[in-house]
Each structure stands twice: as structure tokens, then as C-alpha cells.
Short mmCIF file of C-alpha atoms in Angstrom, two decimals:
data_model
loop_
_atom_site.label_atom_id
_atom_site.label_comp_id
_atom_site.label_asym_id
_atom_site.label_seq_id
_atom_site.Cartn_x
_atom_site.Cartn_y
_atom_site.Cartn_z
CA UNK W 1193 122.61 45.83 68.08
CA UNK W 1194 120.09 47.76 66.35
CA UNK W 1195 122.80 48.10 63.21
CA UNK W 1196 122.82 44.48 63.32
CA UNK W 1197 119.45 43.92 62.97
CA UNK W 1198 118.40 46.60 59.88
CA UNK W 1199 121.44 44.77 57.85
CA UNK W 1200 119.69 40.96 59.09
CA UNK W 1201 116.37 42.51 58.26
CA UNK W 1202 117.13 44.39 54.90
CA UNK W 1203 119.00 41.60 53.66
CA UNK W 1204 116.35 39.75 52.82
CA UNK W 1205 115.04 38.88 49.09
CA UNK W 1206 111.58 40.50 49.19
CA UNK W 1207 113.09 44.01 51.11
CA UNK W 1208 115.82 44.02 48.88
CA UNK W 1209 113.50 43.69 45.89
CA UNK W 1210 111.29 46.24 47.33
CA UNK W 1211 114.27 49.41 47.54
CA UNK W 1212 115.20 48.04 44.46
CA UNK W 1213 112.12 48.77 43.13
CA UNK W 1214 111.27 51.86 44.58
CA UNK W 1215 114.94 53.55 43.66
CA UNK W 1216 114.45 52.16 40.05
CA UNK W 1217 111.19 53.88 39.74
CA UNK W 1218 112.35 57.12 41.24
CA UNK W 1219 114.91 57.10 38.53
CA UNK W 1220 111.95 56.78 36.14
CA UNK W 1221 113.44 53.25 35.11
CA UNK W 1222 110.57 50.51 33.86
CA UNK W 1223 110.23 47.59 36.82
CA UNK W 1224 106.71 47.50 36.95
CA UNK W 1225 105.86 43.90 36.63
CA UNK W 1226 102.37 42.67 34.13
CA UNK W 1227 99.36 44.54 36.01
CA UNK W 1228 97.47 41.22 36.15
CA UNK W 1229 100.40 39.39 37.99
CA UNK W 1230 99.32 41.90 40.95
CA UNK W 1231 95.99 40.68 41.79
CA UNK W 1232 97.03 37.24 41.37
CA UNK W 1233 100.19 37.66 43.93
CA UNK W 1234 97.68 39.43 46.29
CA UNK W 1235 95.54 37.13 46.14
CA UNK W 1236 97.65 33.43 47.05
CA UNK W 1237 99.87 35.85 49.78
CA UNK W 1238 96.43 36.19 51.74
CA UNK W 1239 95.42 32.85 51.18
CA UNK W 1240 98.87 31.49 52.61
CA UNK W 1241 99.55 33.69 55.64
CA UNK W 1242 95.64 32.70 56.33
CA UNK W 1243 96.27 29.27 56.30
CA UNK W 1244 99.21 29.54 57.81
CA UNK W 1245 97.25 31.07 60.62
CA UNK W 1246 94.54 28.64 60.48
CA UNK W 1247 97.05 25.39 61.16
CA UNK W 1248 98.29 27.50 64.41
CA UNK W 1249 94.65 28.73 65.26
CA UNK W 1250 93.86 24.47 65.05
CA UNK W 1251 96.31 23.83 67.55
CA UNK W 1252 95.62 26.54 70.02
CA UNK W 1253 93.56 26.28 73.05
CA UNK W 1254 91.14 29.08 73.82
CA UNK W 1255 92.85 29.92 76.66
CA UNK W 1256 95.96 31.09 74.82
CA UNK W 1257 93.51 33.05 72.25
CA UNK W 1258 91.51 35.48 74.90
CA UNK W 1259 94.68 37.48 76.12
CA UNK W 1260 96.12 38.57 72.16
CA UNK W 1261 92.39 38.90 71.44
CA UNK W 1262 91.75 41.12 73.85
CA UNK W 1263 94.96 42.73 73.18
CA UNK W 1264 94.24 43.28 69.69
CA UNK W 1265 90.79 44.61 70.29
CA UNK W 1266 92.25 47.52 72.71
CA UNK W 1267 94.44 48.37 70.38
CA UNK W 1268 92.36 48.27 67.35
CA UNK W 1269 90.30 50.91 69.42
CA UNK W 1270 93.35 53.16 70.75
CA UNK W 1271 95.64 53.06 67.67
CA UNK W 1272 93.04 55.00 65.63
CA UNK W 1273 92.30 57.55 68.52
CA UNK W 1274 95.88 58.59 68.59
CA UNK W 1275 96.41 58.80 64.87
CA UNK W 1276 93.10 60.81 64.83
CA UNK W 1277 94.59 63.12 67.58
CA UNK W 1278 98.11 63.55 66.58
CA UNK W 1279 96.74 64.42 62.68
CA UNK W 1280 94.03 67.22 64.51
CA UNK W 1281 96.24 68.61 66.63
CA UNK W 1282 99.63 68.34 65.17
CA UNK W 1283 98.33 67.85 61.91
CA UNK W 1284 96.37 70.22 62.36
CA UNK W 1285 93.89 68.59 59.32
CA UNK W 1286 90.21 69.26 59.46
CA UNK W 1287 87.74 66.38 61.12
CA UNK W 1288 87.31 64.34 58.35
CA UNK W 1289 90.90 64.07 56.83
CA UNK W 1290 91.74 63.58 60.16
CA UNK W 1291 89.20 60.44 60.13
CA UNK W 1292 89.90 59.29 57.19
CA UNK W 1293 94.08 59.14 57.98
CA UNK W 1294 92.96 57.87 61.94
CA UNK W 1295 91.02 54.75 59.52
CA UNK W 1296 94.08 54.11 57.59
CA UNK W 1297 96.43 53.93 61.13
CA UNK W 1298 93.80 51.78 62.82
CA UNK W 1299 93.84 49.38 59.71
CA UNK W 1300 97.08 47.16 59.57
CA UNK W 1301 98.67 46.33 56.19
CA UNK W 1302 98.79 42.79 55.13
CA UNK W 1303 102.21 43.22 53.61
CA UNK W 1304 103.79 44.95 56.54
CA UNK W 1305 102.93 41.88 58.62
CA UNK W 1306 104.19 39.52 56.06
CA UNK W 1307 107.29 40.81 55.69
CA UNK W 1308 107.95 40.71 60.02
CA UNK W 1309 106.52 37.35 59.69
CA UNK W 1310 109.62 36.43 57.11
CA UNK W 1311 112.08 38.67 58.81
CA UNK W 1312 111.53 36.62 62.09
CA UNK W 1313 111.83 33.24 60.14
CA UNK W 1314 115.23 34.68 58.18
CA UNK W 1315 116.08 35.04 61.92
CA UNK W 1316 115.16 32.10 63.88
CA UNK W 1317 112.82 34.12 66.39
CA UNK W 1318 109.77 32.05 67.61
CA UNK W 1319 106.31 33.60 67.19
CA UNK W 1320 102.77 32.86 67.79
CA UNK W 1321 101.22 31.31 64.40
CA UNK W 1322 97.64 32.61 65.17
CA UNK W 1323 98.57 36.01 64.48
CA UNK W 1324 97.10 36.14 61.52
CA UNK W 1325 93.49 35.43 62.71
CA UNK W 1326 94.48 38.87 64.68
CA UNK W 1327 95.42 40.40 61.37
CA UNK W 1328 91.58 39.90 60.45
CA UNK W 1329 90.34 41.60 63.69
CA UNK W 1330 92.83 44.27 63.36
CA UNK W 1331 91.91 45.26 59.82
CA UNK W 1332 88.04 46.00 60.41
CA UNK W 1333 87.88 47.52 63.83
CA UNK W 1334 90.60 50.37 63.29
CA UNK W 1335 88.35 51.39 60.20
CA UNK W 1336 85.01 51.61 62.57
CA UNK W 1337 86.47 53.37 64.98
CA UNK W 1338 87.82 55.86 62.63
CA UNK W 1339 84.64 56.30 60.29
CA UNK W 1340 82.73 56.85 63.69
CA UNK W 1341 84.66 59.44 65.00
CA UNK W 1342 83.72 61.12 61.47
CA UNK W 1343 79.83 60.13 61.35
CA UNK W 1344 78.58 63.50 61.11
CA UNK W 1345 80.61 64.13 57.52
CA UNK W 1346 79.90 60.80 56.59
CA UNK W 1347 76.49 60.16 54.80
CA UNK W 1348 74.45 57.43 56.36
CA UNK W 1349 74.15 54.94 53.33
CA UNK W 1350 78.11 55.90 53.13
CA UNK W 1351 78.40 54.20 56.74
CA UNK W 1352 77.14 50.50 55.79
CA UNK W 1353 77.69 50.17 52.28
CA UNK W 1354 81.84 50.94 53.46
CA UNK W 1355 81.55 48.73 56.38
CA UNK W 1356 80.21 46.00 53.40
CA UNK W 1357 83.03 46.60 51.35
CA UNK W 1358 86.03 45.99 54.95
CA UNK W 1359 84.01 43.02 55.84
CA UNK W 1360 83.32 41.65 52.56
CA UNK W 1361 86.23 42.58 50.25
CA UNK W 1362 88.41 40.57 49.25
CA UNK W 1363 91.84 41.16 51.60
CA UNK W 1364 89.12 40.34 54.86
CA UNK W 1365 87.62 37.15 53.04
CA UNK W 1366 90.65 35.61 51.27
CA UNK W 1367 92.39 35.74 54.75
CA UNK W 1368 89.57 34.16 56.39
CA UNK W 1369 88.92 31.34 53.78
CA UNK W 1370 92.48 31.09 54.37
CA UNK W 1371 92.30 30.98 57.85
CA UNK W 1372 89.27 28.57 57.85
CA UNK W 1373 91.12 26.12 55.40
CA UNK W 1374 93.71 26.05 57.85
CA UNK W 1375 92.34 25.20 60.77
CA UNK W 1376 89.71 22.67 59.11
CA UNK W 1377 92.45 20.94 57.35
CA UNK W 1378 94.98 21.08 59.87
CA UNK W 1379 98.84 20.97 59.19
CA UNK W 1380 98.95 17.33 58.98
CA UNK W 1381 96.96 17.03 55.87
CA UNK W 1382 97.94 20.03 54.29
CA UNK W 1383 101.88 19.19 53.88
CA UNK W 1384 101.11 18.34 49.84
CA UNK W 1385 100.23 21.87 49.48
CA UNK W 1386 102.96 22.80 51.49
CA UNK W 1387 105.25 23.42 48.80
CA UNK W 1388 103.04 25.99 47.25
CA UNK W 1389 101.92 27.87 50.03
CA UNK W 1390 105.08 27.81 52.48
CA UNK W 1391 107.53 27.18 49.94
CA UNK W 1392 107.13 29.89 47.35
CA UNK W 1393 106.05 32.15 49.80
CA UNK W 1394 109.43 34.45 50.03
CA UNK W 1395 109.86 34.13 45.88
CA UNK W 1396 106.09 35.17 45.47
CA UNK W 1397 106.39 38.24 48.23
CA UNK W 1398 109.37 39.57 46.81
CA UNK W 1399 107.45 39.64 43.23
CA UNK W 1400 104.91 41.42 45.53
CA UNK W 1401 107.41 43.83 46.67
CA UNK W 1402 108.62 44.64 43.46
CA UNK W 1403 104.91 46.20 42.95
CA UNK W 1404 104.82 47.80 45.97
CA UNK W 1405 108.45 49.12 45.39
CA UNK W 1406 107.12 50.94 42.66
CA UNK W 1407 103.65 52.07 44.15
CA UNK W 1408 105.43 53.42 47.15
CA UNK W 1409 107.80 55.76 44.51
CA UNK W 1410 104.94 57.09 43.30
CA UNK W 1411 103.06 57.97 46.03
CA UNK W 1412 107.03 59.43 47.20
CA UNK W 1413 106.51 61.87 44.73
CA UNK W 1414 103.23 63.39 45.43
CA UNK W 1415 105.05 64.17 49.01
CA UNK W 1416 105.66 68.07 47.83
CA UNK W 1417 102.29 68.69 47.58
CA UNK W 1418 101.16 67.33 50.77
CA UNK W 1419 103.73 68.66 53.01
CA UNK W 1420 106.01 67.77 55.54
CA UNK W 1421 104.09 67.53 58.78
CA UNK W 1422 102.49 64.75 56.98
CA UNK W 1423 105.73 62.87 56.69
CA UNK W 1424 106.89 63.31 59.89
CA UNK W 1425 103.29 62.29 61.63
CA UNK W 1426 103.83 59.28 58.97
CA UNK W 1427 106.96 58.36 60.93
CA UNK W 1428 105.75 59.16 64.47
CA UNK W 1429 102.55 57.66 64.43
CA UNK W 1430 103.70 53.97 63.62
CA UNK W 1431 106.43 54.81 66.03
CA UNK W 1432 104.12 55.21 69.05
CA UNK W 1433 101.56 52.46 68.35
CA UNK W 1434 104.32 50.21 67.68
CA UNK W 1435 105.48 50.67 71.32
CA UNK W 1436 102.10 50.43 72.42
CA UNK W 1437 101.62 47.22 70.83
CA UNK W 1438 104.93 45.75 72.48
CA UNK W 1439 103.53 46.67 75.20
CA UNK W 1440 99.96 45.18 74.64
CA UNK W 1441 101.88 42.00 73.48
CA UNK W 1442 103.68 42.12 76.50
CA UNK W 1443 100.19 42.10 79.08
CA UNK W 1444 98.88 39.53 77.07
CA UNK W 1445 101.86 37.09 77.22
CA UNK W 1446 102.96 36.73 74.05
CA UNK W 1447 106.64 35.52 72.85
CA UNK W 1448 109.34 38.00 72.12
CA UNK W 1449 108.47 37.03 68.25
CA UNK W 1450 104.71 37.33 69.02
CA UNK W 1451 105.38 41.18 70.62
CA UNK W 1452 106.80 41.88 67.29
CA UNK W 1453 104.27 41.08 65.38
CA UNK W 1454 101.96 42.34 67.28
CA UNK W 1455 103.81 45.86 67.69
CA UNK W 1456 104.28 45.62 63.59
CA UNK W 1457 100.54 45.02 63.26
CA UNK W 1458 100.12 48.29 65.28
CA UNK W 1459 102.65 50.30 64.02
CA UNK W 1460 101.32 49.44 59.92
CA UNK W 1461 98.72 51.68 58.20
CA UNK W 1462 96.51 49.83 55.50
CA UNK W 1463 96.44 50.72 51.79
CA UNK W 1464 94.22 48.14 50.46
CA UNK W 1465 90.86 48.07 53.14
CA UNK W 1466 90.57 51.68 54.46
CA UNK W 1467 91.32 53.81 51.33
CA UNK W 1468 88.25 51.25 49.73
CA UNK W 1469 86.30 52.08 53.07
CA UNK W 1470 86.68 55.57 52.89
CA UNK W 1471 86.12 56.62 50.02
CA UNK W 1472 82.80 55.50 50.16
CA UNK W 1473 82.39 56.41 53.88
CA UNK W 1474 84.00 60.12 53.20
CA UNK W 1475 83.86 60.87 50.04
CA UNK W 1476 85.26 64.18 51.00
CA UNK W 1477 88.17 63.06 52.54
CA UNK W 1478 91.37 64.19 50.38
CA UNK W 1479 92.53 60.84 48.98
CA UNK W 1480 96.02 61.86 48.12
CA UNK W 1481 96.39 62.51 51.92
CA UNK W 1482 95.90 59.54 53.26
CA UNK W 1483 97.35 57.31 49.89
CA UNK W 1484 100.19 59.36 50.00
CA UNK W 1485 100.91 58.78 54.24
CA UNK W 1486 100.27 55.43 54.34
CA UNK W 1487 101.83 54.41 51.29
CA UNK W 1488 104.35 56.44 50.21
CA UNK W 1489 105.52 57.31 53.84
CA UNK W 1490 104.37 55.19 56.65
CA UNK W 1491 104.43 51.65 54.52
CA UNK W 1492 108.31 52.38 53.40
CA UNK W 1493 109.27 53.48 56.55
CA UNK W 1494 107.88 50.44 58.80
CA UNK W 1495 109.91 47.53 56.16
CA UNK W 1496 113.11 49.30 56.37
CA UNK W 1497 113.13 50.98 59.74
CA UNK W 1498 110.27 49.83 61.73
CA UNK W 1499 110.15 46.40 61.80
CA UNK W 1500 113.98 45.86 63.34
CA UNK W 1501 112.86 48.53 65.43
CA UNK W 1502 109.88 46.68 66.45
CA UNK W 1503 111.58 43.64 66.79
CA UNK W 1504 114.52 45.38 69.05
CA UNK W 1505 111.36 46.67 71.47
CA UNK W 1506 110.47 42.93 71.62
CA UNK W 1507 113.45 41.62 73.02
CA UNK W 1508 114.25 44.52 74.95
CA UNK W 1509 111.31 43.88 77.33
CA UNK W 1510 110.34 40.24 76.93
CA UNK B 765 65.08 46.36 10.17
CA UNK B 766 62.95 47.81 12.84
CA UNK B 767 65.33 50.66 13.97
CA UNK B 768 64.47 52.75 17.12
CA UNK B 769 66.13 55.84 18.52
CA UNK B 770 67.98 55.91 22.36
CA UNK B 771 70.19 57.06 24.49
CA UNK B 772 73.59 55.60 24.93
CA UNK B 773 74.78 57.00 29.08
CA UNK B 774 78.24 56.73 29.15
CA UNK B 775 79.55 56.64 32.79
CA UNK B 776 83.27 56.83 33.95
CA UNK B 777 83.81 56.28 37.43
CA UNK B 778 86.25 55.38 40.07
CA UNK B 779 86.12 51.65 41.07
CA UNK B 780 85.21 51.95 44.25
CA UNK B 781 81.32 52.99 43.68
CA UNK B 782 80.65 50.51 40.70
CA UNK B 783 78.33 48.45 42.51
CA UNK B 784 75.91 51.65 44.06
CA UNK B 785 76.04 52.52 40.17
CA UNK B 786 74.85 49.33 39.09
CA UNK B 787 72.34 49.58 41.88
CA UNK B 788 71.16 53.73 41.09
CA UNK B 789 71.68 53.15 37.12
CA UNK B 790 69.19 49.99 37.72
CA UNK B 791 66.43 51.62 39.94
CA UNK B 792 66.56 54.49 37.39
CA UNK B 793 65.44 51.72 35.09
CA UNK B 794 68.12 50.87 32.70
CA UNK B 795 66.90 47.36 31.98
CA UNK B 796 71.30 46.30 31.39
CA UNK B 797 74.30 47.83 31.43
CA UNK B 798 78.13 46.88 30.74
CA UNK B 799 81.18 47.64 32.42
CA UNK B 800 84.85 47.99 31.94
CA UNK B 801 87.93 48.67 33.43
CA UNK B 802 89.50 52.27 32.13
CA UNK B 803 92.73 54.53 32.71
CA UNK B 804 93.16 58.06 32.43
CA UNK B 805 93.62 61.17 33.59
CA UNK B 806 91.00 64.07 34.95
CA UNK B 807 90.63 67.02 36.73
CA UNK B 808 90.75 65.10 40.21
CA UNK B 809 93.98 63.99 39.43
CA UNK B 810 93.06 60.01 38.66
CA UNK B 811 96.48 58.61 39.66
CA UNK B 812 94.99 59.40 43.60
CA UNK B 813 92.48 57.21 43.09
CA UNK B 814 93.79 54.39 41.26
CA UNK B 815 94.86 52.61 44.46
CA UNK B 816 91.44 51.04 45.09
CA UNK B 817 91.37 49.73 41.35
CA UNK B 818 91.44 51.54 37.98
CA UNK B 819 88.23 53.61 37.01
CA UNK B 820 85.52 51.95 35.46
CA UNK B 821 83.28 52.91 32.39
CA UNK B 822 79.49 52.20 32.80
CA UNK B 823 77.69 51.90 29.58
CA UNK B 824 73.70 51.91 29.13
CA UNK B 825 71.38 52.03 26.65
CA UNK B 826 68.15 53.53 27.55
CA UNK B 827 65.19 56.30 26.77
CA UNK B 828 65.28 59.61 27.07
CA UNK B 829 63.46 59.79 30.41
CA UNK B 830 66.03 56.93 31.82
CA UNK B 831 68.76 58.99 30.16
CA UNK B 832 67.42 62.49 32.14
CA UNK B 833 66.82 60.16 35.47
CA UNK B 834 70.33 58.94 35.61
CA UNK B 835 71.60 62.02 35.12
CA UNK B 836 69.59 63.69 37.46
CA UNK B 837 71.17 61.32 40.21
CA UNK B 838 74.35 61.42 39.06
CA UNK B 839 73.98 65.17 39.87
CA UNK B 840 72.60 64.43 43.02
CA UNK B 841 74.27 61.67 44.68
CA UNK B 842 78.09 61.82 42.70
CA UNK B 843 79.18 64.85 41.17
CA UNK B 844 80.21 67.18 43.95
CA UNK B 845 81.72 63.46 46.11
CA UNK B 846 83.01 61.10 43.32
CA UNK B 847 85.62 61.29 40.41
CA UNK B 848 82.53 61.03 38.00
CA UNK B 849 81.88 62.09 34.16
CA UNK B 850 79.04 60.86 32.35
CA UNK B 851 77.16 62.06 28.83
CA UNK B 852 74.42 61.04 26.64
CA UNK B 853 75.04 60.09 23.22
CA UNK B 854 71.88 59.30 21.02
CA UNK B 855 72.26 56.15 19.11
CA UNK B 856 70.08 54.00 17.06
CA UNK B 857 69.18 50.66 18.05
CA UNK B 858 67.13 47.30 16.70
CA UNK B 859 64.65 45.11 18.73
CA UNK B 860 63.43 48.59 20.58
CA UNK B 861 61.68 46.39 23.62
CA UNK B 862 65.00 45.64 24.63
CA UNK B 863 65.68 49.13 25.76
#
């Protein structure tokens, strides 16, 4: 069952264009696409999945919110502890590298849940549309959580000014102008934009992919110098906080579609948010530790592995 | 035409810390500054960095005692943390009040 369901979820345009990408590159073949296409990409897939979110969020009662929220927010709080553990202890990385992967594992990647969002479309498997608003919560608390277990090697301006940059930056505010169109809008009045944001959604994520194809390859090759107890804690950690966030899912009532998200949102590392955050936060973190796991390893691993994975916990216990 | 000698601080940074720059370069009293996007490579390995935006180059034109203030907290808020070069080139200028 689980054969079935890499082929149904690597079959897909954007996954497809994202090995393609990342072998290409690896063979040191050209597929980078215009550098200014990238921002521009980045920018309408936030805007979309937030409005998508904000059409679901305008039909949802609070009622069905408090449960994922509260879901969310325990695991937004446990998901960095563990990564912070597993990287001290089997990592066996000082405090603040530790901190500084723990903020990237708290995080979630935008991407990552776009791609389970179109792999359970390709597949016909309901889901909650709110998720996304759970995506925003997601994305800043793992990052606190992570700089705070790190506050004595962070400087103290470091502390706000990176908090400023999560909060403010542009992945957290395009969602939530996304988000916030949605939901003031509503889905009703948005259908003649419909075409544009739902409709060239796929097209415009596999262009995405492409990118990320070839990011990913290069951040595959800086592997030898970081080791391979990074790799495999790469693997492992989205491994157990995926499970954990079936499970979470699970308490809070969510549909078998809905547990896979959330498990997905759990299981991804972010690459856009927390290296931004700490960097300024820890400047004396080891960048190419933390780019190199979350991207190279952990980001790769979760599209092509992960998510059916993710997806198989989901309907094995709802 | 009225010709005055300054300092020209060149600055390239990582992305990330344009904006406390800005602020620092500022309160050291540069009265403007420009910035750009730049790629390269240095001795903390760019590429690593790149992730949160290509490096930036800071440009300001200022006196001698601006020049030696920005440098001074370059030195003591950057250097040992950031990917961060700067120098001082001395250029000549018109309309000296502007600088």
C-alpha cells in the first residue's frame, strides 16, 4: 500500500519537476530558472495557500478551530524540544547549533505543506482548509522556543530584532494578508480570481520546485563536510514529529486528510523563516549546519518519502 | 567647483543584517547611504549564506571621524558574528554640506 502511494504521490507535476531538478543539477546541467522569477513564485504561492485558508477559516466555527489550535500550539512547543535533544545528545552538537537546528525543526516549511496539500487533492483525500492559518502559528512558535532554549549565546538585541524579522517577514505576512483576504472576501466573491490563485497553482509550484530542485542539490553537496549523523538525524527527526503530529491530529479530531497535514507540518523543517531568525538571533550558529539539514536533507526527504508516509499514518489510525 | 575631500565606507554584508546597518551606519552619522544587492565569494564560504538573500553592499560617503566611527562598530558589533568586509576609500566630493 505504501508502494502505491510514493508512485500516486511522486507522480505528480511539481515532485516530478523537483527530482528532475535536483538530478539535473547534480549532474552540473543548467535548470536554474531567471533569479527574479523566484521571489515572484514565492511570493503568489503564499498569497494563494493563504487565501485558500482564509475562505475555509470564513466558514469555520470556533468550535472546530480550538482543538487543531491547541494541537498546533503543543506541538509547536514539543517538536523543537526533541529536535534540540536528539541533535545534543545524538548529535552530539554544542548548545547553540543545537538551537539553531531545534529552530529550523520547530519551523514548518511552506513548500512542504503545499506540496501534501496537492498530493491530497491529486488523490481525492478530504482535508481541513484552515490549515493554513495553522501554518502561520506553526512557523513562529517553533523558532521561540528554539532561540530560548539558546538565550544565553544569543545577544539580547539579537533576541527581538530576530523575533521582528519571523513575525514581520515576508513568508509570515504574505500568508496572513492571504489569509485575511480570504476570509474577508469569502469564497463566494472570490471565484473571478479563482483562476489565478487555484488554477495555476500546480503549474506555478512546479516552477517553484524546479528552484528548489536545484537549491536542495546544492545544499546535497555540502553533505561531506557536515557528516553523516547529520543526515540521518535529518531523516529521523521529521520521522518522529511526523508521528507525533498524527497523533496530535488525531486528539484534536481532525480528518484523515487533516492528520496529514498536520503530521507534514510537523515532520517539515523551515528554510526561509528560521535560517533569517537565526542568524540574527545566533550569529554563531554554523549556518551550513542547519541550511544544509533542512534543505539539502530533511526538505528532500519529506516530498519524496515523508509525505506518503505521513499520509499512510493518517489513514492507518483515523 | 567647490571640491571637498571624504571618505567613501564601502560595506559588504550578508542580507540578513542590512537594516541594523542602516540603523548603526545612521547613528554613526552618515547623513545617506545606498545599497545593493552583490554575489561573491569569501572566506566564510558565501554560498552558506546566500539562502536568506544575496549579500548586500552598503555605500556611504562621510568624514573622517564618521569613517573611524563606523568602523569602530563594525569591529565591535560584526566582525567576529557576521560575513562582513568593509574599507575606506578617500574620494573627492562637491556641495561638501551634503556629507
Amino acid at each position: 500500500m505504501i508502494a502505491v502511494s510514493v508512485a500516486d504521490t511522486l507522480l505528480t507535476a511539481p515532485l516530478v519537476a523537483f527530482v528532475v531538478a535536483l538530478i539535473a543539477t547534480l549532474l552540473k546541467f543548467e535548470v536554474r530558472l531567471p533569479e527574479a522569477l523566484y521571489p515572484i513564485l514565492s511570493t503568489f504561492l503564499l498569497l494563494a495557500i493563504g487565501i485558500k485558508g482564509g475562505k475555509a477559516l470564513a466558514d469555520a466555527s470556533l468550535r472546530d478551530l480550538w482543538g487543531p489550535l491547541l494541537a498546533a500550539l503543543a506541538l509547536g512547543i514539543i517538536t523543537p524540544l526533541i529536535a534540540f535533544a536528539a541533535m545534543r545528545t545524538l548529535g552530539r552538537f554544542q548548545v547553540v547549533d543545537a538551537a539553531a537546528l531545534a529552530a529550523h525543526y520547530g519551523s514548518v516549511s511552506a513548500v512542504t505543506f503545499t506540496v501534501v496539500l496537492t498530493t491530497l487533492d491529486a488523490r481525492e483525500i478530504q482535508f481541513e482548509g484552515y490549515m493554513a492559518g495553522l501554518l502561520a502559528v506553526l512557523e513562529i512558535i517553533g523558532i521561540v522556543v528554539a532561540l530560548f532554549l539558546a538565550r544565553k549565546s544569543s545577544d539580547g538585541s539579537g533576541w527581538k530584532s530576530a523575533l521582528g524579522e519571523v513575525v514581520r517577514g515576508r513568508s509570515i505576512a504574505l500568508l496572513v494578508a492571504g489569509l485575511l483576504i480570504g476570509a474577508i472576501v469569502g469564497a463566494e466573491r472570490l471565484e473571478p480570481t479563482d483562476p489565478l490563485f487555484s488554477g495555476l497553482f500546480p503549474g506555478v509550484l512546479a516552477l517553484f520546485l524546479i528552484e528548489m530542485g536545484v537549491t536542495a542539490a546544492e545544499r546535497l553537496r555540502d553533505i561531506r563536510s557536515t557528516g553523516v549523523r547529520l543526515v540521518l538525524l535529518g531523516i529521523a527527526i521529521p520521522l518522529v514529529n511526523g508521528a507525533l503530529g498524527a497523533l496530535a491530529g488525531k486528539a484534536a479530531g481532525l480528518s484523515t486528510g487533516g492528520i496529514a497535514v498536520l503530521a507534514t507540518l510537523a515532520a517539515s523543517a523551515s528554510y526561509i523563516a528560521a535560517p533569517a531568525a537565526v542568524r540574527i538571533a545566533l550569529p554563531k550558529a554554523n549556518p551550513s549546519l542547519y541550511i544544509t539539514a533542512s534543505l539539502g536533507v530533511t526538505f528532500p526527504f519529506n516530498l519524496t518519502i515523508g509525505i506518503p508516509l505521513y499520509i499512510a499514518m493518517a489513514q492507518a489510525i483515523s | 567647483m567647490n571640491t571637498v575631500n571624504r571618505q567613501l565606507v564601502t560595506i559588504i554584508a550578508e542580507s540578513v543584517i542590512e537594516q541594523k546597518l542602516i540603523d548603526d551606519v545612521k547613528e554613526c552619522g552618515a547623513k545617506g547611504y545606498s545599497v545593493g544587492h552583490v554575489r561573491g565569494e569569501g572566506q566564510t564560504g558565501g554560498r552558506a549564506l546566500d539562502i536568506t538573500g544575496s549579500s548586500i553592499r552598503l555605500e556611504t560617503v562621510v568624514t573622517e571621524a564618521v569613517a573611524d566611527r563606523i568602523l569602530a562598530t563594525l569591529g565591535e558589533k560584526y566582525f567576529d558574528r557576521y560575513a562582513v568586509v568593509a574599507w575606506v576609500t578617500p574620494v573627492v566630493v562637491a556641495r561638501p554640506n551634503r556629507f
